[in-house]
PDB file of C-alpha atoms and ligand atoms in Angstrom:
ATOM      1  CA  MET S   1       2.948  13.453 -29.922  1.00 62.00           C
ATOM      2  CA  ASN S   2       3.263  10.144 -28.110  1.00 76.00           C
ATOM      3  CA  GLU S   3       0.724   9.904 -25.270  1.00 90.00           C
ATOM      4  CA  LYS S   4       2.241   9.210 -21.848  1.00 91.00           C
ATOM      5  CA  ILE S   5       0.738   7.469 -18.848  1.00 93.00           C
ATOM      6  CA  LYS S   6       1.681   7.829 -15.209  1.00 95.00           C
ATOM      7  CA  MET S   7       2.695   4.774 -13.249  1.00 95.00           C
ATOM      8  CA  ALA S   8       3.863   4.217  -9.668  1.00 96.00           C
ATOM      9  CA  VAL S   9       7.076   2.241  -9.297  1.00 97.00           C
ATOM     10  CA  ASN S  10       9.205   0.941  -6.451  1.00 96.00           C
ATOM     11  CA  GLY S  11      11.676  -1.808  -5.691  1.00 96.00           C
ATOM     12  CA  GLY S  12       9.130  -4.005  -3.897  1.00 94.00           C
ATOM     13  CA  ILE S  13       9.070  -4.813  -0.206  1.00 94.00           C
ATOM     14  CA  ASP S  14      12.590  -5.142   1.150  1.00 92.00           C
ATOM     15  CA  PHE S  15      14.897  -3.864   3.907  1.00 90.00           C
ATOM     16  CA  GLY S  16      13.988  -0.227   3.464  1.00 86.00           C
ATOM     17  CA  SER S  17      12.754   1.564   0.412  1.00 88.00           C
ATOM     18  CA  ARG S  18      15.715   1.280  -1.958  1.00 91.00           C
ATOM     19  CA  LEU S  19      16.523   1.207  -5.642  1.00 95.00           C
ATOM     20  CA  ASN S  20      19.743  -0.218  -7.080  1.00 95.00           C
ATOM     21  CA  ALA S  21      21.787   1.217  -9.937  1.00 97.00           C
ATOM     22  CA  ALA S  22      20.283  -1.116 -12.566  1.00 97.00           C
ATOM     23  CA  GLN S  23      16.787  -0.079 -11.527  1.00 97.00           C
ATOM     24  CA  LEU S  24      17.635   3.624 -11.621  1.00 96.00           C
ATOM     25  CA  ARG S  25      19.269   3.245 -15.049  1.00 96.00           C
ATOM     26  CA  THR S  26      16.221   1.386 -16.387  1.00 97.00           C
ATOM     27  CA  ILE S  27      13.863   4.121 -15.209  1.00 96.00           C
ATOM     28  CA  ALA S  28      16.140   6.859 -16.572  1.00 95.00           C
ATOM     29  CA  LYS S  29      16.168   5.182 -20.000  1.00 93.00           C
ATOM     30  CA  TYR S  30      12.618   6.390 -20.521  1.00 91.00           C
ATOM     31  CA  MET S  31      13.231   9.969 -19.377  1.00 91.00           C
ATOM     32  CA  ASP S  32      14.398  12.969 -21.360  1.00 89.00           C
ATOM     33  CA  ASP S  33      17.187  15.028 -19.760  1.00 92.00           C
ATOM     34  CA  GLU S  34      14.827  17.814 -18.742  1.00 92.00           C
ATOM     35  CA  GLU S  35      12.251  15.459 -17.222  1.00 90.00           C
ATOM     36  CA  SER S  36      12.036  14.937 -13.480  1.00 90.00           C
ATOM     37  CA  ILE S  37      10.609  12.225 -11.326  1.00 91.00           C
ATOM     38  CA  GLU S  38       8.212  12.570  -8.406  1.00 91.00           C
ATOM     39  CA  VAL S  39       9.053  10.830  -5.120  1.00 92.00           C
ATOM     40  CA  THR S  40       5.855  10.331  -3.154  1.00 90.00           C
ATOM     41  CA  THR S  41       5.496  10.058   0.599  1.00 86.00           C
ATOM     42  CA  PHE S  42       4.377   6.547   0.003  1.00 84.00           C
ATOM     43  CA  GLN S  43       7.655   4.910  -1.001  1.00 90.00           C
ATOM     44  CA  GLN S  44       6.765   5.100  -4.670  1.00 94.00           C
ATOM     45  CA  LEU S  45       8.141   7.005  -7.661  1.00 96.00           C
ATOM     46  CA  TYR S  46       5.753   8.373 -10.242  1.00 95.00           C
ATOM     47  CA  VAL S  47       7.105   7.859 -13.731  1.00 94.00           C
ATOM     48  CA  GLU S  48       5.598   8.696 -17.066  1.00 93.00           C
ATOM     49  CA  ILE S  49       6.006   6.197 -19.885  1.00 93.00           C
ATOM     50  CA  PRO S  50       4.787   6.110 -23.493  1.00 92.00           C
ATOM     51  CA  LYS S  51       1.346   4.479 -23.559  1.00 92.00           C
ATOM     52  CA  ASP S  52       2.069   2.447 -26.691  1.00 94.00           C
ATOM     53  CA  LYS S  53       5.036   0.771 -24.968  1.00 94.00           C
ATOM     54  CA  GLU S  54       3.361   0.192 -21.614  1.00 94.00           C
ATOM     55  CA  GLU S  55       3.481  -3.618 -21.591  1.00 95.00           C
ATOM     56  CA  GLU S  56       7.055  -3.990 -22.781  1.00 95.00           C
ATOM     57  CA  ILE S  57       8.313  -1.335 -20.341  1.00 96.00           C
ATOM     58  CA  ILE S  58       6.526  -2.998 -17.405  1.00 96.00           C
ATOM     59  CA  GLU S  59       8.165  -6.296 -18.408  1.00 97.00           C
ATOM     60  CA  GLU S  60      11.560  -4.617 -18.616  1.00 97.00           C
ATOM     61  CA  PHE S  61      11.034  -3.004 -15.201  1.00 97.00           C
ATOM     62  CA  LYS S  62      10.086  -6.406 -13.763  1.00 97.00           C
ATOM     63  CA  ARG S  63      13.289  -7.956 -15.047  1.00 97.00           C
ATOM     64  CA  VAL S  64      15.361  -5.599 -12.864  1.00 97.00           C
ATOM     65  CA  GLY S  65      13.097  -6.102  -9.840  1.00 96.00           C
ATOM     66  CA  LEU S  66      10.929  -3.017 -10.153  1.00 97.00           C
ATOM     67  CA  VAL S  67       7.258  -3.344  -9.241  1.00 96.00           C
ATOM     68  CA  CYS S  68       4.637  -1.220 -11.030  1.00 96.00           C
ATOM     69  CA  TYR S  69       1.295  -0.090  -9.647  1.00 96.00           C
ATOM     70  CA  PRO S  70      -1.547   2.019 -11.024  1.00 95.00           C
ATOM     71  CA  VAL S  71      -1.904   5.674  -9.956  1.00 96.00           C
ATOM     72  CA  GLY S  72      -5.225   7.058  -8.718  1.00 95.00           C
ATOM     73  CA  ASN S  73      -8.053   5.554  -6.710  1.00 97.00           C
ATOM     74  CA  TYR S  74      -6.411   2.248  -5.914  1.00 97.00           C
ATOM     75  CA  VAL S  75      -4.938   0.540  -2.872  1.00 98.00           C
ATOM     76  CA  LYS S  76      -1.335   1.786  -2.694  1.00 97.00           C
ATOM     77  CA  SER S  77       1.563  -0.597  -2.241  1.00 96.00           C
ATOM     78  CA  LEU S  78       2.309  -1.231   1.427  1.00 96.00           C
ATOM     79  CA  ARG S  79       4.353   1.382   3.194  1.00 94.00           C
ATOM     80  CA  THR S  80       6.711  -0.603   5.401  1.00 95.00           C
ATOM     81  CA  CYS S  81       9.349  -0.188   8.077  1.00 94.00           C
ATOM     82  CA  ASN S  82      12.967  -1.167   7.371  1.00 93.00           C
ATOM     83  CA  PHE S  83      12.701  -4.635   8.959  1.00 94.00           C
ATOM     84  CA  CYS S  84      15.782  -3.813  11.013  1.00 92.00           C
ATOM     85  CA  LYS S  85      15.521  -6.920  13.174  1.00 84.00           C
ATOM     86  CA  GLY S  86      15.481  -9.363  10.269  1.00 85.00           C
ATOM     87  CA  GLU S  87      13.195 -10.666   7.577  1.00 84.00           C
ATOM     88  CA  GLU S  88      11.557 -13.540   9.465  1.00 81.00           C
ATOM     89  CA  GLN S  89      11.376 -11.917  12.885  1.00 85.00           C
ATOM     90  CA  GLU S  90       9.623  -8.889  11.489  1.00 87.00           C
ATOM     91  CA  GLY S  91       7.304 -10.773   9.120  1.00 93.00           C
ATOM     92  CA  MET S  92       8.525  -9.576   5.727  1.00 96.00           C
ATOM     93  CA  PRO S  93       6.941 -12.611   3.946  1.00 96.00           C
ATOM     94  CA  VAL S  94       3.586 -11.646   5.470  1.00 97.00           C
ATOM     95  CA  ALA S  95       4.002  -8.040   4.324  1.00 97.00           C
ATOM     96  CA  LYS S  96       4.831  -9.270   0.798  1.00 97.00           C
ATOM     97  CA  GLU S  97       1.841 -11.601   0.672  1.00 98.00           C
ATOM     98  CA  LEU S  98      -0.491  -8.902   1.950  1.00 98.00           C
ATOM     99  CA  ASN S  99       0.869  -6.493  -0.648  1.00 97.00           C
ATOM    100  CA  ASN S 100       0.381  -9.062  -3.434  1.00 97.00           C
ATOM    101  CA  ARG S 101      -3.225  -9.533  -2.416  1.00 98.00           C
ATOM    102  CA  ILE S 102      -4.336  -5.937  -2.117  1.00 98.00           C
ATOM    103  CA  ALA S 103      -2.067  -3.443  -3.921  1.00 97.00           C
ATOM    104  CA  GLY S 104      -3.691  -2.036  -7.056  1.00 97.00           C
ATOM    105  CA  LYS S 105      -7.290  -2.922  -6.155  1.00 98.00           C
ATOM    106  CA  PRO S 106      -9.741  -0.197  -7.217  1.00 98.00           C
ATOM    107  CA  VAL S 107     -11.354   1.693  -4.306  1.00 98.00           C
ATOM    108  CA  PRO S 108     -13.498   4.865  -3.959  1.00 98.00           C
ATOM    109  CA  PHE S 109     -10.454   6.938  -2.926  1.00 98.00           C
ATOM    110  CA  THR S 110      -6.696   6.206  -2.737  1.00 97.00           C
ATOM    111  CA  LEU S 111      -6.185   3.838   0.186  1.00 97.00           C
ATOM    112  CA  LYS S 112      -2.977   3.735   2.186  1.00 97.00           C
ATOM    113  CA  VAL S 113      -1.934   0.627   4.040  1.00 97.00           C
ATOM    114  CA  ALA S 114       1.126   0.503   6.285  1.00 97.00           C
ATOM    115  CA  TYR S 115       3.001  -2.400   7.819  1.00 97.00           C
ATOM    116  CA  THR S 116       5.436  -2.305  10.673  1.00 96.00           C
ATOM    117  CA  GLY S 117       7.486  -5.188  12.005  1.00 96.00           C
ATOM    118  CA  CYS S 118       7.374  -4.361  15.717  1.00 95.00           C
ATOM    119  CA  PRO S 119       5.612  -1.990  18.144  1.00 95.00           C
ATOM    120  CA  VAL S 120       8.225   0.735  17.563  1.00 95.00           C
ATOM    121  CA  GLY S 121       6.054   1.447  14.529  1.00 94.00           C
ATOM    122  CA  CYS S 122       8.545   2.940  12.044  1.00 93.00           C
ATOM    123  CA  GLY S 123       6.092   2.187   9.204  1.00 91.00           C
ATOM    124  CA  GLU S 124       3.620   4.613  10.870  1.00 92.00           C
ATOM    125  CA  PRO S 125       0.657   2.213  10.824  1.00 95.00           C
ATOM    126  CA  MET S 126      -1.398   4.341  13.190  1.00 95.00           C
ATOM    127  CA  LEU S 127      -1.519   7.209  10.691  1.00 95.00           C
ATOM    128  CA  SER S 128      -2.626   5.137   7.722  1.00 97.00           C
ATOM    129  CA  ASP S 129      -6.076   4.148   6.528  1.00 98.00           C
ATOM    130  CA  ILE S 130      -5.213   0.582   7.433  1.00 98.00           C
ATOM    131  CA  GLY S 131      -2.239  -0.237   9.647  1.00 98.00           C
ATOM    132  CA  VAL S 132      -0.671  -3.562  10.570  1.00 98.00           C
ATOM    133  CA  MET S 133       1.646  -3.995  13.543  1.00 97.00           C
ATOM    134  CA  LYS S 134       3.457  -7.254  14.221  1.00 97.00           C
ATOM    135  CA  MET S 135       3.323  -8.147  17.902  1.00 96.00           C
ATOM    136  CA  LYS S 136       5.646 -11.101  18.596  1.00 93.00           C
ATOM    137  CA  ASP S 137       4.087 -13.921  16.527  1.00 94.00           C
ATOM    138  CA  HIS S 138       0.796 -12.234  15.744  1.00 97.00           C
ATOM    139  CA  TYR S 139      -0.589  -9.125  14.088  1.00 98.00           C
ATOM    140  CA  ASN S 140      -2.709  -6.228  15.254  1.00 98.00           C
ATOM    141  CA  LEU S 141      -4.914  -4.421  12.788  1.00 98.00           C
ATOM    142  CA  TYR S 142      -5.701  -0.683  13.035  1.00 98.00           C
ATOM    143  CA  ILE S 143      -8.040   1.278  10.819  1.00 97.00           C
ATOM    144  CA  GLY S 144      -9.145   4.877  10.360  1.00 96.00           C
ATOM    145  CA  GLY S 145      -5.863   6.773  10.740  1.00 96.00           C
ATOM    146  CA  LYS S 146      -5.560  10.151   9.019  1.00 95.00           C
ATOM    147  CA  ALA S 147      -2.096  11.664   8.595  1.00 93.00           C
ATOM    148  CA  LYS S 148      -2.984  14.900   6.797  1.00 92.00           C
ATOM    149  CA  GLY S 149      -4.793  18.050   7.888  1.00 93.00           C
ATOM    150  CA  LYS S 150      -5.271  19.815  11.204  1.00 94.00           C
ATOM    151  CA  ASP S 151      -7.859  17.178  12.037  1.00 92.00           C
ATOM    152  CA  ALA S 152      -5.260  14.395  11.756  1.00 95.00           C
ATOM    153  CA  GLU S 153      -6.111  11.368  13.854  1.00 94.00           C
ATOM    154  CA  VAL S 154      -4.576   8.092  14.866  1.00 96.00           C
ATOM    155  CA  GLY S 155      -6.371   4.921  13.861  1.00 96.00           C
ATOM    156  CA  PHE S 156      -8.014   2.569  16.339  1.00 96.00           C
ATOM    157  CA  LEU S 157      -7.394  -1.078  17.071  1.00 97.00           C
ATOM    158  CA  LEU S 158      -9.967  -3.192  15.251  1.00 97.00           C
ATOM    159  CA  LEU S 159      -8.570  -6.700  15.691  1.00 97.00           C
ATOM    160  CA  GLU S 160      -5.621  -8.137  17.598  1.00 97.00           C
ATOM    161  CA  ASN S 161      -3.563 -11.313  17.808  1.00 97.00           C
ATOM    162  CA  LEU S 162      -4.322 -12.324  14.228  1.00 98.00           C
ATOM    163  CA  THR S 163      -2.542 -15.132  12.406  1.00 98.00           C
ATOM    164  CA  PRO S 164      -1.234 -14.252   8.916  1.00 98.00           C
ATOM    165  CA  ASP S 165      -4.268 -15.891   7.247  1.00 97.00           C
ATOM    166  CA  GLN S 166      -6.687 -14.075   9.542  1.00 98.00           C
ATOM    167  CA  LEU S 167      -4.878 -10.831   8.757  1.00 98.00           C
ATOM    168  CA  TYR S 168      -5.083 -11.341   4.967  1.00 98.00           C
ATOM    169  CA  ASN S 169      -8.775 -12.232   5.186  1.00 97.00           C
ATOM    170  CA  ALA S 170      -9.635  -9.302   7.421  1.00 97.00           C
ATOM    171  CA  VAL S 171      -7.804  -6.725   5.305  1.00 98.00           C
ATOM    172  CA  GLU S 172      -9.208  -8.076   2.034  1.00 98.00           C
ATOM    173  CA  GLN S 173     -12.740  -8.098   3.414  1.00 97.00           C
ATOM    174  CA  ILE S 174     -12.440  -4.568   4.819  1.00 97.00           C
ATOM    175  CA  ILE S 175     -11.243  -3.348   1.415  1.00 98.00           C
ATOM    176  CA  ASP S 176     -14.134  -5.170  -0.284  1.00 97.00           C
ATOM    177  CA  LEU S 177     -16.608  -3.557   2.135  1.00 96.00           C
ATOM    178  CA  TYR S 178     -15.153  -0.146   1.359  1.00 97.00           C
ATOM    179  CA  SER S 179     -15.238  -0.809  -2.417  1.00 97.00           C
ATOM    180  CA  GLU S 180     -18.844  -1.951  -2.311  1.00 96.00           C
ATOM    181  CA  ASN S 181     -20.267   0.546   0.197  1.00 95.00           C
ATOM    182  CA  GLY S 182     -18.042   3.621   0.011  1.00 96.00           C
ATOM    183  CA  LYS S 183     -19.472   6.614  -1.823  1.00 97.00           C
ATOM    184  CA  LYS S 184     -17.630   7.950  -4.882  1.00 95.00           C
ATOM    185  CA  ARG S 185     -14.399   9.654  -3.696  1.00 96.00           C
ATOM    186  CA  GLU S 186     -15.323   9.057  -0.046  1.00 97.00           C
ATOM    187  CA  GLN S 187     -12.074   8.831   1.877  1.00 97.00           C
ATOM    188  CA  PHE S 188     -11.576   5.707   3.959  1.00 97.00           C
ATOM    189  CA  TYR S 189     -11.505   7.492   7.351  1.00 96.00           C
ATOM    190  CA  LYS S 190     -14.835   9.152   6.511  1.00 96.00           C
ATOM    191  CA  PHE S 191     -16.287   5.807   5.474  1.00 96.00           C
ATOM    192  CA  ILE S 192     -15.137   4.310   8.790  1.00 95.00           C
ATOM    193  CA  LYS S 193     -16.797   7.165  10.708  1.00 93.00           C
ATOM    194  CA  ARG S 194     -20.031   6.730   8.745  1.00 95.00           C
ATOM    195  CA  VAL S 195     -20.178   2.952   9.120  1.00 94.00           C
ATOM    196  CA  ASP S 196     -20.257   1.689  12.671  1.00 85.00           C
ATOM    197  CA  LYS S 197     -17.162  -0.229  13.829  1.00 88.00           C
ATOM    198  CA  ASN S 198     -19.363  -3.076  15.122  1.00 88.00           C
ATOM    199  CA  LEU S 199     -21.069  -3.305  11.757  1.00 88.00           C
ATOM    200  CA  ILE S 200     -17.690  -3.820  10.130  1.00 91.00           C
ATOM    201  CA  LEU S 201     -16.770  -6.470  12.685  1.00 93.00           C
ATOM    202  CA  GLU S 202     -20.100  -8.253  12.105  1.00 93.00           C
ATOM    203  CA  GLN S 203     -19.413  -8.455   8.354  1.00 90.00           C
ATOM    204  CA  LEU S 204     -15.990 -10.014   8.715  1.00 93.00           C
ATOM    205  CA  ALA S 205     -15.596 -13.768   8.419  1.00 89.00           C
ATOM    206  CA  ILE S 206     -12.014 -14.526   9.412  1.00 81.00           C
TER     207      ILE S 206
HETATM  208  S1  LIG Q   1       9.213  -1.031  13.231  1.00 77.31           S
HETATM  209 FE1  LIG Q   1      10.576  -2.288  14.452  1.00 77.31          FE
HETATM  210  S2  LIG Q   1      11.459  -3.789  12.976  1.00 77.31           S
HETATM  211 FE2  LIG Q   1      10.581  -2.145  11.797  1.00 77.31          FE
HETATM  212  S3  LIG Q   1      12.315  -0.746  11.398  1.00 77.31           S
HETATM  213 FE3  LIG Q   1      11.203   0.001  13.222  1.00 77.31          FE
HETATM  214  S4  LIG Q   1      12.279  -0.900  14.944  1.00 77.31           S
HETATM  215 FE4  LIG Q   1      12.884  -2.041  13.106  1.00 77.31          FE
END
């Protein structure tokens, strides 16, 4: 039997998490009638594709605007708000660039990063491992949020008033610190509790 692999797919960062008809048809092409698809809480679909056709299917998905990510202990694609006030005002290009830089990086445990275009916070950045909130022309960076469990917690403000470049650098360096110093399968919020906040700040060169 043909081996299948699981892949996370979405329509990229846009005004809301949407898929058009061509994208849905392309995904359905690789599904049998009795197969179903998993919609995750992280604005991704999990699809299973034949391993021996992986590259050509990813190319085909790309042609209709689908973006593919690995499943497992990687940085997830950015969970975003719907950018209701407009692409530029809410920093969609910054969200896209950040996503390009970090999504799919291997980490000790699945890492969730959220972006929200204004302080209303529809992208729920405070409940993510790493959360970005656009504040007028700058960006605030939160870390350590935990959405699940009865010990759920909101993240704390690590850095504020960042430019886009400072934001990219800070997030990339925090992820590198976690990759290099996190224990196997240590969740990010536990890593943040174990490593002192000031120690993290000392390591950052932004
Ligand atoms: S966070 Fe702000 S910009 Fe984004 S969808 Fe909510 S209200 Fe709109």
